[in-house]
mmCIF file of C-alpha atoms in Angstrom:
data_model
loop_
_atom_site.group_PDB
_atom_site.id
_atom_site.type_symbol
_atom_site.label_atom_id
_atom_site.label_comp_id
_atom_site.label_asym_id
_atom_site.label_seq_id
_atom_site.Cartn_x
_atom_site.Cartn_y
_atom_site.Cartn_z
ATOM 1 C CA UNK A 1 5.126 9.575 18.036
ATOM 2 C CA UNK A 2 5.681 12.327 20.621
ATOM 3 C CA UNK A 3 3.462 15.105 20.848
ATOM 4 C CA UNK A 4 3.780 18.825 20.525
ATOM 5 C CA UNK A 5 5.020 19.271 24.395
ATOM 6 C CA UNK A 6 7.443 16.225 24.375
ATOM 7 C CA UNK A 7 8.452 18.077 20.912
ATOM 8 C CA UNK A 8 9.273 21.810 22.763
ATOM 9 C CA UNK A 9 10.571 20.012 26.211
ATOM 10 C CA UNK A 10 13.295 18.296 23.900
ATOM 11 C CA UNK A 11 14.065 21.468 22.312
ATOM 12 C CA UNK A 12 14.200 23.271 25.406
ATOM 13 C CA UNK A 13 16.891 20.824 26.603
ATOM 14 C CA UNK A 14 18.727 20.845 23.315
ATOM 15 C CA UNK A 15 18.735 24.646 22.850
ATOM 16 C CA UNK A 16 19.976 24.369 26.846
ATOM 17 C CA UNK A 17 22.654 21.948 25.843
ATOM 18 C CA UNK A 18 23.657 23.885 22.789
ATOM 19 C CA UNK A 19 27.610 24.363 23.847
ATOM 20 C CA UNK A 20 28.452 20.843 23.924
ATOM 21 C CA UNK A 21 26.051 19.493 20.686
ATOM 22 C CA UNK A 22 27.979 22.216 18.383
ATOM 23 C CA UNK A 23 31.177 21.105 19.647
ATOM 24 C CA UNK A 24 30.132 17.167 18.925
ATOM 25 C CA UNK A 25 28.623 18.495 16.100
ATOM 26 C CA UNK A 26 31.877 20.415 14.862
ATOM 27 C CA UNK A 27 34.129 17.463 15.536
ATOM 28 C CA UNK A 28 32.058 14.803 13.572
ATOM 29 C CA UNK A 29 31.755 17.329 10.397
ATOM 30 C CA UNK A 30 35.529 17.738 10.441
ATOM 31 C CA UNK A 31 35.600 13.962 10.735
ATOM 32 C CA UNK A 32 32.936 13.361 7.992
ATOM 33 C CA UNK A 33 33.602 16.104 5.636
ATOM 34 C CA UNK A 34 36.510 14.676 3.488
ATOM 35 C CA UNK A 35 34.171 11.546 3.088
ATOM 36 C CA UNK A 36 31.445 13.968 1.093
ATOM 37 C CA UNK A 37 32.183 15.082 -2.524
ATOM 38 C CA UNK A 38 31.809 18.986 -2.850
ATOM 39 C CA UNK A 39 28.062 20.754 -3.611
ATOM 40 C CA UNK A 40 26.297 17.122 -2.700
ATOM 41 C CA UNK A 41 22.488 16.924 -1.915
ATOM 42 C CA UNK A 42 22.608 15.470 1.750
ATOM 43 C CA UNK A 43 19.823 14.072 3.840
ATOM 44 C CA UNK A 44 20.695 13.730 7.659
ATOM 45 C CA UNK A 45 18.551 10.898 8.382
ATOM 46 C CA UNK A 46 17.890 11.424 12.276
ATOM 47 C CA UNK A 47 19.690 14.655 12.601
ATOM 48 C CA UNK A 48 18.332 15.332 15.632
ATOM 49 C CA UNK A 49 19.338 18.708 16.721
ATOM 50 C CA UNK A 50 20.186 19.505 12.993
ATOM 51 C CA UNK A 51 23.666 21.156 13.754
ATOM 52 C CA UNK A 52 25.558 18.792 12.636
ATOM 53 C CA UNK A 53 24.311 19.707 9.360
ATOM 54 C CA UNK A 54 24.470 23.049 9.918
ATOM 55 C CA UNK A 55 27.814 22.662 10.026
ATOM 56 C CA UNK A 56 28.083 21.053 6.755
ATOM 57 C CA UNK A 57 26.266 23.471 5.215
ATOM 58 C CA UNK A 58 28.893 26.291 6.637
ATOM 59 C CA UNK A 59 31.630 24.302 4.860
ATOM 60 C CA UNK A 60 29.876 24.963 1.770
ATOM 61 C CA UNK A 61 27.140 22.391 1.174
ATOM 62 C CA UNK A 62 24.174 24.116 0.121
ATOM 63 C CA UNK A 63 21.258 20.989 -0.361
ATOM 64 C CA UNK A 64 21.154 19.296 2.838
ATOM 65 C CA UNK A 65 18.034 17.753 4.114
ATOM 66 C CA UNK A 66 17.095 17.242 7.604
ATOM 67 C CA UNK A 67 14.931 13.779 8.481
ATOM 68 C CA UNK A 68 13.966 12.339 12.100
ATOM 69 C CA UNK A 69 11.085 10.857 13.584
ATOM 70 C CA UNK A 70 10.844 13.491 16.639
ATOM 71 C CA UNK A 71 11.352 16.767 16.207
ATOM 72 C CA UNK A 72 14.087 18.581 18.363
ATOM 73 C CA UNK A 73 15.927 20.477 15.673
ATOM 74 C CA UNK A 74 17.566 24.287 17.121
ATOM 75 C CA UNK A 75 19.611 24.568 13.436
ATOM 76 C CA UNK A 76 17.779 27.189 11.082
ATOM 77 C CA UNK A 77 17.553 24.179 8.713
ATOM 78 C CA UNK A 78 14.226 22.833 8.235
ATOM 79 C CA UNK A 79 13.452 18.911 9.328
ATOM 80 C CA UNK A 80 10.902 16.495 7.473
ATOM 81 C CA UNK A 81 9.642 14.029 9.609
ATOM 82 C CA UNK A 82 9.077 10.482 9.301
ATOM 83 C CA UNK A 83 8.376 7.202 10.655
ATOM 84 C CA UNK A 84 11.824 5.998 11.607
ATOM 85 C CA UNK A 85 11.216 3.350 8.264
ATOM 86 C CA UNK A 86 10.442 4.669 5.018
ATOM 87 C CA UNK A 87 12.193 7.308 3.837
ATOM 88 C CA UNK A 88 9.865 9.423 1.979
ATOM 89 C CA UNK A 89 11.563 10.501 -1.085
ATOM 90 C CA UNK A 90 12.371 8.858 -4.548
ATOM 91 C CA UNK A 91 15.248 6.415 -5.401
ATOM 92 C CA UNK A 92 18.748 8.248 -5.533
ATOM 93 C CA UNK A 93 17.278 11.315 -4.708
ATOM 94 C CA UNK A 94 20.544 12.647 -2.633
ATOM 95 C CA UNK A 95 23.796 12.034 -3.246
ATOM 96 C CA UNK A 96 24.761 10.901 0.190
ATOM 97 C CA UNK A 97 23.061 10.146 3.274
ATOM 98 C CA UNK A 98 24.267 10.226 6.239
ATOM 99 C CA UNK A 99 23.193 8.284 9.885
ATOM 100 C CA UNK A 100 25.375 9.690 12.916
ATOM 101 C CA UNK A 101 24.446 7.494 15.861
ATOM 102 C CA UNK A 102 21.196 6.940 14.102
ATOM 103 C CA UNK A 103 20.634 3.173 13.468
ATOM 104 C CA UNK A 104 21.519 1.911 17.378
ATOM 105 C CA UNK A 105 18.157 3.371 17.904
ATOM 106 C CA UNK A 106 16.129 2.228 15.041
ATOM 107 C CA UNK A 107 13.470 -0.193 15.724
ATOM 108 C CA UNK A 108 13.938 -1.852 12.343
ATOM 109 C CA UNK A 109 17.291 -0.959 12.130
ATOM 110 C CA UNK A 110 17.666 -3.380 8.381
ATOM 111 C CA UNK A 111 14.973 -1.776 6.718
ATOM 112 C CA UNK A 112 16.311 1.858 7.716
ATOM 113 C CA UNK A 113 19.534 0.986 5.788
ATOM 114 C CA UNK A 114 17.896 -0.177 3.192
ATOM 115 C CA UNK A 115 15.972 2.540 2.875
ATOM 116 C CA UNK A 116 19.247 5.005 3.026
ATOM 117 C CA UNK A 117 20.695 2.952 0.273
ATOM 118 C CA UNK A 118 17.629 3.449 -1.784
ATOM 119 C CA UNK A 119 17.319 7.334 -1.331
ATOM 120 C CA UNK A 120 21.386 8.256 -2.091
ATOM 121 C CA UNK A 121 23.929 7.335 -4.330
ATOM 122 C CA UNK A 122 26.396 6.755 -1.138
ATOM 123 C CA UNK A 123 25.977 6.147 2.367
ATOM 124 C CA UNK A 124 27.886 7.425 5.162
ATOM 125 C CA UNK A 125 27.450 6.365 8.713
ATOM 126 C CA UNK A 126 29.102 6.976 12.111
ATOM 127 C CA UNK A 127 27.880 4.342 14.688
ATOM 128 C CA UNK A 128 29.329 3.508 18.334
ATOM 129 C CA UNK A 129 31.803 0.456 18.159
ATOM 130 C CA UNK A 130 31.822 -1.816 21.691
ATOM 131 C CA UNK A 131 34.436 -4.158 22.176
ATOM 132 C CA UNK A 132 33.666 -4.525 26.071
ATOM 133 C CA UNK A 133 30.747 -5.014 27.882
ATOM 134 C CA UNK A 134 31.282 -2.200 29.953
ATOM 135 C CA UNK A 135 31.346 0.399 27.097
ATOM 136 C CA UNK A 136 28.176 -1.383 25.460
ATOM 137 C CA UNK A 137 26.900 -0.767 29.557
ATOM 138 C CA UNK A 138 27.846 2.700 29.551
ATOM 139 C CA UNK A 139 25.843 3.413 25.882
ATOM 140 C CA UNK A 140 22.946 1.799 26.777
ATOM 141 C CA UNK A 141 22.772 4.306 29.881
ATOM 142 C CA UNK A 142 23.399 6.937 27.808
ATOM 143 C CA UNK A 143 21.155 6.209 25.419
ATOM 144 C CA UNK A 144 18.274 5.572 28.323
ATOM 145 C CA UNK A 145 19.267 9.507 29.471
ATOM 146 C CA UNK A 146 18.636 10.521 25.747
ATOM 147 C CA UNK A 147 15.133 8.603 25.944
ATOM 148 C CA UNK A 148 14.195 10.781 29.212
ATOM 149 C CA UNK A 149 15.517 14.366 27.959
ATOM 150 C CA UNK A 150 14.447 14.227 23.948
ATOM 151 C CA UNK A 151 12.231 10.878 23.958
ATOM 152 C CA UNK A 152 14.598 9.797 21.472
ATOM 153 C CA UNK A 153 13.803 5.437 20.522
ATOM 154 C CA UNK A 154 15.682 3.033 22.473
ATOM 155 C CA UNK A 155 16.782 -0.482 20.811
ATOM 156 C CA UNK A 156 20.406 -0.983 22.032
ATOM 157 C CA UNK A 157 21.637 -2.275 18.806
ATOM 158 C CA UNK A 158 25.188 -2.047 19.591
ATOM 159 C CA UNK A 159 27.969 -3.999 18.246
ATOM 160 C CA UNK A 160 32.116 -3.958 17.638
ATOM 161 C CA UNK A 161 33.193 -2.559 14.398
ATOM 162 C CA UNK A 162 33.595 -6.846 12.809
ATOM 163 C CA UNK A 163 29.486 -7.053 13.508
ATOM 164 C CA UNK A 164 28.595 -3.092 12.069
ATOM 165 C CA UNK A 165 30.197 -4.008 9.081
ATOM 166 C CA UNK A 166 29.034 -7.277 8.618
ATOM 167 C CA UNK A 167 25.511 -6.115 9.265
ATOM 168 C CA UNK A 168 25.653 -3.435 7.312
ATOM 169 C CA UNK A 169 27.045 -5.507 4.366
ATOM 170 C CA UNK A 170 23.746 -6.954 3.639
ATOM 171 C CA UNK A 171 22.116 -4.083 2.209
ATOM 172 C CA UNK A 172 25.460 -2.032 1.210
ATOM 173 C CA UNK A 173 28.035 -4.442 -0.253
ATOM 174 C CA UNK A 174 30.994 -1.604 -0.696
ATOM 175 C CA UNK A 175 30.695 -0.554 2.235
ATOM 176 C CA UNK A 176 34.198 0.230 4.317
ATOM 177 C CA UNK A 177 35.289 1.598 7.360
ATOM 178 C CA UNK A 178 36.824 4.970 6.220
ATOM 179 C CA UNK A 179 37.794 6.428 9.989
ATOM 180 C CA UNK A 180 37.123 6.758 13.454
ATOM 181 C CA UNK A 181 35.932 8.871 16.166
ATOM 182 C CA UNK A 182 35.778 8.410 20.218
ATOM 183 C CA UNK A 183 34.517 5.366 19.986
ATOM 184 C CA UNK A 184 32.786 5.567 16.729
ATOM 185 C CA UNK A 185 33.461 3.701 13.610
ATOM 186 C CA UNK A 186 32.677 5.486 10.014
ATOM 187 C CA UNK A 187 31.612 3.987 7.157
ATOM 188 C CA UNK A 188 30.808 4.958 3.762
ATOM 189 C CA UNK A 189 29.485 2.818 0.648
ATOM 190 C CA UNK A 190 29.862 4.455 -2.588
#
C-alpha cells in the first residue's frame, strides 16, 4: 500500500486536476443515475477522487459510501480503505454498488466482483470496452500515466463488451448491459 506522501502527492494532482474529474465525474452520474433507485445506500468501490459520488449525493442520494485501496479522495465524503479484495462490510449491506473503471485494475479482479455482489443487492459497473488493439494500446498507456500521478494498480484487464459480460456473468448471472459511455460499457445486475 502507498504511504502517507504517495497518499498527499496523489491528492495534490487530483485537487490540481479537479476541472476535468468533475466534468468526467458529472457525465458518468448523469449516465448512471437512472440505473439507481431513489434514497439507495451506495458504496463506490474504488471511487478514487470521490466526486463522482459527490455528485450522486447532490442528486439526492444521501448514504453513499466511499471504498479504495489508496487514498486520493478531494470530495467532502469520507473514504474507507481496503485491500483491493475483501470488502469489509456484511452481506447486502448497500443497495447498489457501483465500480467505474474499477475492476481493469484489480489484481484479483473475480474475487472483487464477487465481493460487490456479496455487499449490495445490485451491481452497477462502467468498464472500458476495446474492440481494437489500438484502443486496448491507448488504455493501457493511460492507465500506466494513472500509476505514475496517483499510484493507482495496474493489471490491464481489458476486454470488448462480448468478454465483460461474459466474465462478469460468473459471479452476477442478471447482469446486462444497460448503456454506454465514450468507450465504456454499463452494466447493472439486479
Amino acid at each position: 500500500m502507498p504511504n502517507k506522501t504517495e497518499y498527499a502527492r496523489g491528492k495534490q494532482i487530483a485537487t490540481l486536476l479537479r476541472p476535468f474529474w468533475s466534468i468526467r465525474a458529472r457525465n458518468i452520474a448523469n449516465r448512471i443515475f437512472p440505473h439507481i433507485p431513489p434514497d439507495s445506500h451506495i458504496l463506490d468501490i474504488g471511487a478514487g477522487n470521490g466526486l463522482i459520488a459527490r455528485e450522486l449525493v447532490k442528486r439526492g442520494h444521501r448514504a453513499v459510501t466511499l471504498l479504495d485501496v489508496i487514498d486520493w479522495n478531494i470530495s467532502p465524503l469520507p473514504l474507507a480503505l481496503f485491500d483491493g479484495i475483501h470488502i469489509p462490510f456484511p452481506a447486502k449491506h448497500f443497495d447498489i454498488a457501483i465500480l467505474v473503471d474499477v475492476i481493469h485494475h484489480s489484481q484479483d479482479e473475480k474475487t472483487l466482483v464477487a465481493e460487490a455482489a456479496r455487499v449490495a443487492k445490485s451491481v452497477l459497473i462502467v468498464e472500458e470496452t476495446h474492440e481494437r488493439k489500438w484502443k486496448n494500446a491507448l488504455a493501457t498507456a493511460t492507465d500506466n500515466i494513472q500509476f505514475v500521478l496517483y499510484n493507482m494498480p495496474l493489471a490491464h484487464h481489458h476486454r470488448d463488451e462480448k468478454d465483460w459480460l461474459e466474465f462478469l456473468r460468473a459471479d452476477l448471472p442478471n447482469i446486462k448491459q444497460v448503456g454506454k459511455y465514450f468507450s465504456h460499457a454499463i452494466f447493472l445486475s439486479e
